[in-house]
CSV table of C-alpha atoms in Angstrom, one decimal:
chain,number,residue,atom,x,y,z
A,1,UNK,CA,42.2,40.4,5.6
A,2,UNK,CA,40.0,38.6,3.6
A,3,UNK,CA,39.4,35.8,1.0
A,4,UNK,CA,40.1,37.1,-2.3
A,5,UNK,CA,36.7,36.8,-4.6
A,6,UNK,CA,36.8,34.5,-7.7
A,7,UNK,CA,35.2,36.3,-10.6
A,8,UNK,CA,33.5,34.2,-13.1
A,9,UNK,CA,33.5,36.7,-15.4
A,10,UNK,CA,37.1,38.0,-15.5
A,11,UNK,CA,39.7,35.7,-17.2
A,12,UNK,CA,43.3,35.5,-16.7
A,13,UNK,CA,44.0,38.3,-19.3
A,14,UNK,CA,41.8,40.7,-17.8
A,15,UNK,CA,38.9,40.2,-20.7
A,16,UNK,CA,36.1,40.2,-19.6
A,17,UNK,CA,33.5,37.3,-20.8
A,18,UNK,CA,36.4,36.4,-23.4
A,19,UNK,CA,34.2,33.4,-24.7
A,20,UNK,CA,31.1,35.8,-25.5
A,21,UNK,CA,33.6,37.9,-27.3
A,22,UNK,CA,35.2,35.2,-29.3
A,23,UNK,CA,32.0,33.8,-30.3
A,24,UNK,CA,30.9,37.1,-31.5
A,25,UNK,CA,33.6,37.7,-33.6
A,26,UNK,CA,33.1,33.8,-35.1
A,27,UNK,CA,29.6,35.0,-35.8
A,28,UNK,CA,30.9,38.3,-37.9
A,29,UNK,CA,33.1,36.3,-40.3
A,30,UNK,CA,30.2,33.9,-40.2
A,31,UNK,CA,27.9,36.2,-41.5
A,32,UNK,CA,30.5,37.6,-44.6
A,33,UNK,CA,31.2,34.3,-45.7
A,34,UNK,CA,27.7,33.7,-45.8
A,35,UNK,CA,27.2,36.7,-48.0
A,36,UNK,CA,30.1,35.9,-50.3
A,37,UNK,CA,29.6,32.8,-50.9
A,38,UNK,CA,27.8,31.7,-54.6
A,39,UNK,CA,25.3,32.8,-54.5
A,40,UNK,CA,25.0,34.5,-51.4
A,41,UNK,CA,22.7,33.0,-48.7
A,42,UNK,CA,20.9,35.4,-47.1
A,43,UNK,CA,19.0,33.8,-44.7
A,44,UNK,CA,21.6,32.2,-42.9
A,45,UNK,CA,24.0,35.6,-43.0
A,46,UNK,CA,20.5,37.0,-41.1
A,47,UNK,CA,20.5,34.2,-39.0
A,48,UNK,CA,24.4,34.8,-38.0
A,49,UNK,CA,23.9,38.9,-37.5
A,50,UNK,CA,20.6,38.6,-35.6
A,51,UNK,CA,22.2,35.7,-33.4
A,52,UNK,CA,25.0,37.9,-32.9
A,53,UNK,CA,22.6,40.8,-31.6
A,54,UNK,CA,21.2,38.9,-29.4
A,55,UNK,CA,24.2,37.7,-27.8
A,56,UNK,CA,25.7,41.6,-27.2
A,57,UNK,CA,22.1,42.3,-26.0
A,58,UNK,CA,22.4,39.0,-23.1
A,59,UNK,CA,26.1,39.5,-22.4
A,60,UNK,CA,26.0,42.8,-21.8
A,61,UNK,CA,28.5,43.7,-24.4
A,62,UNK,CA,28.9,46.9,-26.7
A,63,UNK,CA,29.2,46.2,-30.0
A,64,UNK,CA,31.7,48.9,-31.9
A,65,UNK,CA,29.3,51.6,-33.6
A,66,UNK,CA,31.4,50.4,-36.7
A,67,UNK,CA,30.1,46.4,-36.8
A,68,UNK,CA,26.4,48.0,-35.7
A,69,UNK,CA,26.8,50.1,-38.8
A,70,UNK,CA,27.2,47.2,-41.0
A,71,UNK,CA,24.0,45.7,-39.9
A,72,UNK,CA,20.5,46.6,-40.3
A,73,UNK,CA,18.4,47.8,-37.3
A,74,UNK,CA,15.3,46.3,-38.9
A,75,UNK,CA,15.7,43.1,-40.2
A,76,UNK,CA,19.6,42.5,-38.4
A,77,UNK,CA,20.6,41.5,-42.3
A,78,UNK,CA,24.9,42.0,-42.9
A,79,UNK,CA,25.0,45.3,-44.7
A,80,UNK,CA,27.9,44.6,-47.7
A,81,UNK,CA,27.5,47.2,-50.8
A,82,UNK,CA,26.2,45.8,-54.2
A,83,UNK,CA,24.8,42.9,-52.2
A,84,UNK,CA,22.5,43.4,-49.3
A,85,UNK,CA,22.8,47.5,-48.8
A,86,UNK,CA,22.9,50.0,-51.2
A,87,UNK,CA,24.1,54.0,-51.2
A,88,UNK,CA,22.4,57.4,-52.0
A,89,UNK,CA,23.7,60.9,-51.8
A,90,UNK,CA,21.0,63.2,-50.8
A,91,UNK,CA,20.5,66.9,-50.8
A,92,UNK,CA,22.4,68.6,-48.2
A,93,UNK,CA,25.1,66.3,-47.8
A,94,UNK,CA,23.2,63.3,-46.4
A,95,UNK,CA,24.2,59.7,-47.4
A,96,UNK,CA,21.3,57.2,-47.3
A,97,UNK,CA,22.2,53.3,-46.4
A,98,UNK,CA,18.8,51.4,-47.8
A,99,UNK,CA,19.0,47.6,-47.0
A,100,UNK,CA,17.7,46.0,-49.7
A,101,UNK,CA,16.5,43.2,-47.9
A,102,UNK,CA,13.5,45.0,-45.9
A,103,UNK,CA,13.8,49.0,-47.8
A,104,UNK,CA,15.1,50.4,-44.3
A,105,UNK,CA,16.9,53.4,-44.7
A,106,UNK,CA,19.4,55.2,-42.3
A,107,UNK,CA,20.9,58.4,-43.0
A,108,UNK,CA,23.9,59.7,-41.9
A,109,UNK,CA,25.3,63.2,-42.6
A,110,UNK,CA,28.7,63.7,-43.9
A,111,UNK,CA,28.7,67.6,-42.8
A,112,UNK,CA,27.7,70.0,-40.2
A,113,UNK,CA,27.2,74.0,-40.2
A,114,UNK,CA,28.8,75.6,-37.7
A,115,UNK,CA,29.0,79.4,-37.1
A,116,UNK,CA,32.0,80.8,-35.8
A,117,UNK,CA,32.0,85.0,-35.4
A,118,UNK,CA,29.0,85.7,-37.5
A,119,UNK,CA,30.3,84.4,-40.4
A,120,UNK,CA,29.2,80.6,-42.0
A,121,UNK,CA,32.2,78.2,-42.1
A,122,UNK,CA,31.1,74.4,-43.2
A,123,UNK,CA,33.2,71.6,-41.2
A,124,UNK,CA,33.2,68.2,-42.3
A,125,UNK,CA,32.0,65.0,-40.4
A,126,UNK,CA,34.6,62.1,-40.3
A,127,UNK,CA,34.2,59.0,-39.0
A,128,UNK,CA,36.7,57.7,-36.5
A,129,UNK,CA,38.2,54.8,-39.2
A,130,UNK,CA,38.1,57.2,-42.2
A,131,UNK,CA,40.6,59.7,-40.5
A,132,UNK,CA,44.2,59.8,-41.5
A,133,UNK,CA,45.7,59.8,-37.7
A,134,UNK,CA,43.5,56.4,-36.9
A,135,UNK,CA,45.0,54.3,-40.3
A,136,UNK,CA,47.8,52.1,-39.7
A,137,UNK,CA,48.8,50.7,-43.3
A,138,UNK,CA,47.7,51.2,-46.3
A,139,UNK,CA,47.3,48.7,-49.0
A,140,UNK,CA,47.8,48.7,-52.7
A,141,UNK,CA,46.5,46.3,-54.9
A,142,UNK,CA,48.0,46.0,-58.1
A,143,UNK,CA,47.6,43.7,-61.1
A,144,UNK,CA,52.1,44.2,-61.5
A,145,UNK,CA,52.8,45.3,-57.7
A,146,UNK,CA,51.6,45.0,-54.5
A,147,UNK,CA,52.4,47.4,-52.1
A,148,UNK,CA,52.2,48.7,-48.4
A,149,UNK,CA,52.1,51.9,-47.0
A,150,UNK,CA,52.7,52.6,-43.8
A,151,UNK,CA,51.6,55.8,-42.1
């Protein structure tokens, strides 16, 4: 029987490279307060997002394709609509995401043709946090009532 192998890595809850995490979620909420603030500073929301890449990219961490979405794979700006990223429905049911800090555009389509017996039958494409399984509670906002849902 051997020694049992300390990992540096692994912490007592079984996270691994908790710190790297943490500071990568401070870097996120970071980033939106930079963008929200009066008026929004840009640079230093950039400075947050690209800081934050860089950090996934060292660490060896995945970032969730839903915080990659929100920032731009060109300039690594914090994508929020009306402020740094705006939205275009194309032709064939294509939704363009321009950053309107550098003009990069990524598409993304919203549905697929799929042929099932011969005949044409269109199914839609979801994401995994806009389907009605994955939400947990629902709010409404209300200027008399507040309210939540739960599903």
């Amino acid at each position: 029987m051997g020694k049992k192998k300390n990992n540096p890595g692994k912490s007592a809850g079984g996270v691994l490279q908790k710190d790297i995490v943490q500071r990568l979620n401070y870097l996120y909420q970071a980033a939106h307060v930079a963008l929200n603030m009066n008026p929004p500073n840009l640079t230093l929301a950039q400075y947050y997002a690209a800081t934050m890449k860089k950090l996934s990219l060292r660490g060896t961490l995945k970032l969730s394709p839903h915080i990659k979405r929100t920032i731009c794979k060109k300039c690594c700006m914090l994508l929020l609509p009306r402020i740094t990223q705006k939205f275009q429905f194309q032709k064939d049911s294509i939704i363009a995401v321009q950053c309107l800090n550098c003009k990069f555009v990524k598409r993304y389509p919203t549905k697929s043709k799929t042929e099932s017996a011969g005949a044409r039958s269109y199914g839609t494409r979801t994401l995994w946090q806009d389907k009605e399984e994955n939400i947990a509670k629902v709010l409404i906002l209300g200027p008399s009532t507040n309210k939540v849902v739960n599903k």
